[in-house]
mmCIF file of C-alpha atoms in Angstrom:
data_model
loop_
_atom_site.group_PDB
_atom_site.id
_atom_site.type_symbol
_atom_site.label_atom_id
_atom_site.label_comp_id
_atom_site.label_asym_id
_atom_site.label_seq_id
_atom_site.Cartn_x
_atom_site.Cartn_y
_atom_site.Cartn_z
ATOM 1 C CA MET D 1179 -96.594 155.659 153.802
ATOM 2 C CA LYS D 1180 -99.450 154.520 156.048
ATOM 3 C CA PHE D 1181 -101.082 151.187 156.771
ATOM 4 C CA THR D 1182 -104.471 150.369 155.277
ATOM 5 C CA ASN D 1183 -106.531 147.985 157.374
ATOM 6 C CA LEU D 1184 -107.806 144.805 155.746
ATOM 7 C CA THR D 1185 -110.320 142.253 156.949
ATOM 8 C CA GLU D 1186 -111.059 138.766 155.740
ATOM 9 C CA PHE D 1187 -113.924 140.276 153.728
ATOM 10 C CA ASP D 1188 -111.871 142.736 151.664
ATOM 11 C CA PHE D 1189 -108.425 141.094 151.781
ATOM 12 C CA TYR D 1190 -108.388 139.429 148.360
ATOM 13 C CA PRO D 1191 -110.332 142.102 146.430
ATOM 14 C CA ARG D 1192 -108.075 144.894 147.758
ATOM 15 C CA LEU D 1193 -104.878 142.949 147.028
ATOM 16 C CA ALA D 1194 -106.142 142.082 143.533
ATOM 17 C CA GLN D 1195 -106.488 145.822 142.875
ATOM 18 C CA SER D 1196 -102.960 146.520 144.175
ATOM 19 C CA PRO D 1197 -100.359 146.433 141.398
ATOM 20 C CA GLY D 1198 -96.738 146.182 142.440
ATOM 21 C CA SER D 1199 -95.546 145.116 145.869
ATOM 22 C CA SER D 1200 -97.654 145.081 149.011
ATOM 23 C CA LEU D 1201 -96.515 144.116 152.487
ATOM 24 C CA VAL D 1202 -99.170 142.733 154.814
ATOM 25 C CA LEU D 1203 -98.616 142.893 158.567
ATOM 26 C CA PHE D 1204 -100.640 140.382 160.564
ATOM 27 C CA SER D 1205 -100.914 141.796 164.067
ATOM 28 C CA GLY D 1206 -102.997 141.819 167.204
ATOM 29 C CA PRO D 1207 -104.114 144.589 169.542
ATOM 30 C CA HIS D 1208 -102.213 143.155 172.522
ATOM 31 C CA CYS D 1209 -98.923 142.519 170.689
ATOM 32 C CA GLY D 1210 -96.163 144.917 171.719
ATOM 33 C CA THR D 1211 -93.835 143.831 168.926
ATOM 34 C CA CYS D 1212 -96.662 144.477 166.457
ATOM 35 C CA ARG D 1213 -96.827 148.100 167.677
ATOM 36 C CA LYS D 1214 -93.085 148.380 167.067
ATOM 37 C CA ALA D 1215 -93.530 146.944 163.554
ATOM 38 C CA GLU D 1216 -96.278 149.489 162.869
ATOM 39 C CA ALA D 1217 -93.917 152.278 163.885
ATOM 40 C CA VAL D 1218 -90.837 151.014 161.999
ATOM 41 C CA LEU D 1219 -92.196 149.618 158.713
ATOM 42 C CA PRO D 1220 -93.584 152.791 157.069
ATOM 43 C CA GLN D 1221 -90.268 154.649 157.124
ATOM 44 C CA ALA D 1222 -88.056 151.574 156.756
ATOM 45 C CA LEU D 1223 -89.820 150.326 153.616
ATOM 46 C CA ALA D 1224 -90.793 153.586 151.913
ATOM 47 C CA GLY D 1225 -89.514 153.173 148.374
ATOM 48 C CA TRP D 1226 -89.076 149.414 148.823
ATOM 49 C CA VAL D 1227 -92.749 148.393 148.731
ATOM 50 C CA ASP D 1228 -95.654 150.189 147.107
ATOM 51 C CA ARG D 1229 -98.114 149.880 149.970
ATOM 52 C CA LEU D 1230 -98.598 148.565 153.503
ATOM 53 C CA TYR D 1231 -101.620 146.678 154.773
ATOM 54 C CA LYS D 1232 -102.498 145.488 158.268
ATOM 55 C CA VAL D 1233 -104.726 142.601 159.356
ATOM 56 C CA ASP D 1234 -105.967 142.279 162.953
ATOM 57 C CA VAL D 1235 -105.906 138.525 163.559
ATOM 58 C CA GLU D 1236 -108.465 138.798 166.355
ATOM 59 C CA LYS D 1237 -111.012 140.247 163.915
ATOM 60 C CA SER D 1238 -109.992 138.140 160.895
ATOM 61 C CA ILE D 1239 -109.582 134.710 162.440
ATOM 62 C CA ALA D 1240 -110.348 132.794 159.226
ATOM 63 C CA LEU D 1241 -107.640 134.688 157.351
ATOM 64 C CA ALA D 1242 -105.117 134.053 160.136
ATOM 65 C CA ARG D 1243 -105.971 130.352 159.982
ATOM 66 C CA GLU D 1244 -105.700 130.274 156.191
ATOM 67 C CA TYR D 1245 -102.170 131.690 156.352
ATOM 68 C CA GLU D 1246 -101.316 129.588 159.417
ATOM 69 C CA ILE D 1247 -100.401 132.621 161.523
ATOM 70 C CA PHE D 1248 -99.249 131.343 164.906
ATOM 71 C CA HIS D 1249 -96.731 134.030 165.870
ATOM 72 C CA LEU D 1250 -97.091 137.780 165.725
ATOM 73 C CA PRO D 1251 -96.130 139.923 164.032
ATOM 74 C CA ALA D 1252 -96.161 138.071 160.711
ATOM 75 C CA LEU D 1253 -95.183 139.743 157.444
ATOM 76 C CA ILE D 1254 -96.162 138.568 153.969
ATOM 77 C CA LEU D 1255 -95.069 140.129 150.705
ATOM 78 C CA PHE D 1256 -97.564 140.136 147.832
ATOM 79 C CA VAL D 1257 -96.723 141.114 144.251
ATOM 80 C CA ASP D 1258 -99.512 142.148 141.886
ATOM 81 C CA GLY D 1259 -102.036 140.790 144.370
ATOM 82 C CA HIS D 1260 -100.469 137.323 144.660
ATOM 83 C CA PHE D 1261 -98.591 135.728 147.538
ATOM 84 C CA HIS D 1262 -94.864 136.136 146.939
ATOM 85 C CA ALA D 1263 -92.912 135.454 150.141
ATOM 86 C CA TRP D 1264 -92.847 135.419 153.906
ATOM 87 C CA ILE D 1265 -90.669 138.205 155.298
ATOM 88 C CA HIS D 1266 -88.607 137.086 158.286
ATOM 89 C CA SER D 1267 -86.406 139.877 159.605
ATOM 90 C CA PRO D 1268 -85.588 141.776 162.747
ATOM 91 C CA LEU D 1269 -87.391 145.116 162.801
ATOM 92 C CA LEU D 1270 -84.284 147.034 161.770
ATOM 93 C CA PRO D 1271 -84.595 149.207 158.641
ATOM 94 C CA GLU D 1272 -81.447 147.980 156.874
ATOM 95 C CA MET D 1273 -82.233 144.325 157.503
ATOM 96 C CA LEU D 1274 -85.871 144.719 156.442
ATOM 97 C CA GLN D 1275 -84.775 146.410 153.230
ATOM 98 C CA GLN D 1276 -82.279 143.655 152.443
ATOM 99 C CA VAL D 1277 -84.810 140.882 153.073
ATOM 100 C CA VAL D 1278 -87.513 142.583 150.977
ATOM 101 C CA GLU D 1279 -85.064 143.327 148.162
ATOM 102 C CA LYS D 1280 -83.907 139.694 148.092
ATOM 103 C CA ALA D 1281 -87.504 138.408 148.206
ATOM 104 C CA LEU D 1282 -88.484 140.588 145.246
ATOM 105 C CA ILE D 1283 -85.594 139.229 143.172
ATOM 106 C CA LEU D 1284 -86.367 135.590 143.893
ATOM 107 C CA PRO D 1285 -89.256 133.683 142.286
ATOM 108 C CA ALA D 1286 -92.520 133.580 144.212
ATOM 109 C CA GLU D 1287 -92.802 131.006 146.976
ATOM 110 C CA GLU D 1288 -95.722 128.599 147.179
ATOM 111 C CA ALA D 1289 -98.653 130.082 149.071
ATOM 112 C CA PRO D 1290 -99.628 128.337 152.318
#
């Protein structure tokens, strides 16, 4: 599983065409923890989410503001193209899997 880059211009159309679960990583080019997330998430969540997307907050400032991204990395789970939940977890495979599994079982949260 690989990340697909999204910008504020294709974010909503691409998600709308993405059935199932999608995890979006909001990151920045100078964020060391974001690089770790990029390395860990594909293997850790293979089989748990259908696809991975990445948004560079320095290039998509309006999108980062819309989702009130103040700390990086930030992870958001979308289901059938709609906001579902924030994912807050250490970047450990087992913990990520547990948090995503729980989020998918629970009803969708209110979008920011």
